[in-house]
Amino acid sequence: QVHLVESGGGLVQAGGSLRLSCAASGGSVIADSMGWFRLAPGKEREFVAAIAWSNLGTYYTDSVKGRFTISKDDANNTLYLQMNNLKPEDTAVYYCAARRVIGLSRRANDYDDWGQGTQVTVSS
């Protein structure tokens, strides 16, 4: 089982930036792909972005394209989400997730391991 710990959330004004981190540990192979999801009050969990660990392929939901960038640091087994030009509708708890099957996915059920989440609040 992969252990995931998110950090980097906080309160920011609209138009500001935050960088989320997800430290992964456990096993010789962390994951084939990893992703970020978010959960806002009163809404369903939403896919944000995913990255393939081997070939760096990426996949974003339309609402964050051009504003968010997913990346990884192999040496430190860390996943990142750089969030720029944040909007109040980006307010949510953000979760990282690991998938041990080849292929990017936006489906939460396709991911095997989850972090505890980090709160992002964007004020208007």
Coordinates of C-alpha atoms in Angstrom, one line a residue:
Q1 CA 0.0 0.0 0.0
V2 CA 1.2 3.5 -0.9
H3 CA 1.1 6.1 1.9
L4 CA 0.3 9.6 0.6
V5 CA 0.6 12.9 2.5
E6 CA -0.6 16.2 1.0
S7 CA 0.6 19.6 2.0
G8 CA 0.6 23.2 0.8
G9 CA -3.0 24.1 1.1
G10 CA -4.1 27.4 2.6
L11 CA -6.1 30.6 2.2
V12 CA -5.3 32.8 -0.9
Q13 CA -7.0 35.7 -2.6
A14 CA -8.5 35.2 -6.1
G15 CA -5.8 35.5 -8.7
G16 CA -3.2 34.1 -6.4
S17 CA -1.2 30.9 -6.5
L18 CA -0.5 27.8 -4.4
R19 CA 1.6 24.7 -4.9
L20 CA 0.3 21.5 -3.4
S21 CA 2.7 18.6 -2.7
C22 CA 2.0 14.9 -2.2
A23 CA 4.8 12.9 -0.6
A24 CA 4.5 9.2 -1.5
S25 CA 6.1 6.3 0.3
G26 CA 5.8 2.5 0.5
G27 CA 6.9 -0.2 -1.9
S28 CA 9.6 -0.2 -4.6
V29 CA 7.1 1.1 -7.2
I30 CA 5.0 3.9 -6.0
A31 CA 2.4 4.0 -8.8
D32 CA 2.0 3.9 -12.5
S33 CA 0.1 7.2 -12.5
M34 CA -1.1 9.7 -9.9
G35 CA -3.8 12.2 -9.8
W36 CA -5.3 15.1 -7.9
F37 CA -9.0 15.3 -7.0
R38 CA -11.0 17.8 -5.1
L39 CA -14.1 17.9 -2.9
A40 CA -16.1 21.0 -2.4
P41 CA -18.9 21.4 0.1
G42 CA -22.2 20.2 -1.4
K43 CA -20.5 18.8 -4.5
E44 CA -19.2 15.4 -5.7
R45 CA -15.6 14.6 -5.8
E46 CA -14.1 16.0 -8.9
F47 CA -11.1 15.0 -11.0
V48 CA -8.5 17.8 -11.4
A49 CA -5.4 16.3 -13.1
A50 CA -3.3 13.2 -13.6
I51 CA 0.2 12.3 -14.6
A52 CA 1.8 9.1 -15.8
W53 CA 4.8 8.3 -13.7
S54 CA 6.9 6.8 -16.5
N55 CA 6.2 8.9 -19.6
L56 CA 5.0 12.2 -18.1
G57 CA 1.7 12.1 -19.9
T58 CA -0.8 14.5 -18.3
Y59 CA -4.5 15.0 -18.3
Y60 CA -6.5 17.9 -16.9
T61 CA -10.1 18.7 -16.4
D62 CA -11.2 21.6 -18.6
S63 CA -11.8 24.0 -15.8
V64 CA -8.2 24.1 -14.7
K65 CA -6.4 23.9 -18.1
G66 CA -4.0 26.7 -18.5
R67 CA -4.0 27.5 -14.8
F68 CA -2.9 24.3 -13.0
T69 CA 0.2 22.2 -13.7
I70 CA 0.8 18.7 -12.4
S71 CA 4.3 17.5 -12.1
K72 CA 6.5 15.0 -10.1
D73 CA 9.9 14.6 -8.6
D74 CA 11.1 11.1 -9.1
A75 CA 14.0 11.4 -6.7
N76 CA 11.7 12.4 -3.8
N77 CA 8.6 10.5 -4.9
T78 CA 6.7 13.7 -4.7
L79 CA 3.7 14.8 -6.7
Y80 CA 2.9 18.5 -7.2
L81 CA 0.0 20.6 -8.3
Q82 CA 0.9 24.2 -9.2
M83 CA -2.2 26.3 -9.1
N84 CA -2.2 29.8 -10.6
N85 CA -4.9 32.4 -11.1
L86 CA -7.0 30.7 -8.5
K87 CA -10.7 31.4 -8.4
P88 CA -13.2 31.1 -5.6
E89 CA -14.7 28.1 -7.3
D90 CA -11.4 26.3 -6.8
T91 CA -12.1 26.2 -3.1
A92 CA -12.1 22.6 -1.9
V93 CA -10.2 19.9 -0.1
Y94 CA -7.6 18.6 -2.5
Y95 CA -6.6 14.9 -2.5
C96 CA -3.8 13.1 -4.2
A97 CA -4.3 9.5 -5.3
A98 CA -2.1 6.7 -6.7
R99 CA -3.0 4.2 -9.4
R100 CA -1.1 0.9 -10.0
V101 CA -2.6 0.2 -13.4
I102 CA -1.1 1.6 -16.6
G103 CA -3.1 4.5 -18.1
L104 CA -4.4 7.8 -17.0
S105 CA -7.9 8.0 -15.6
R106 CA -10.3 10.7 -14.3
R107 CA -12.3 8.1 -12.4
A108 CA -11.8 8.1 -8.7
N109 CA -12.6 4.4 -8.4
D110 CA -9.6 3.6 -10.7
Y111 CA -7.2 4.8 -8.0
D112 CA -5.9 2.5 -5.3
D113 CA -4.5 4.8 -2.6
W114 CA -5.5 8.2 -1.3
G115 CA -4.0 10.9 0.9
Q116 CA -5.9 12.7 3.7
G117 CA -6.4 15.9 1.8
T118 CA -5.4 19.5 2.2
Q119 CA -7.8 22.5 2.3
V120 CA -7.6 25.2 -0.4
T121 CA -9.7 28.3 0.2
V122 CA -9.8 31.1 -2.4
S123 CA -11.4 34.3 -1.3
S124 CA -13.0 36.8 -3.7

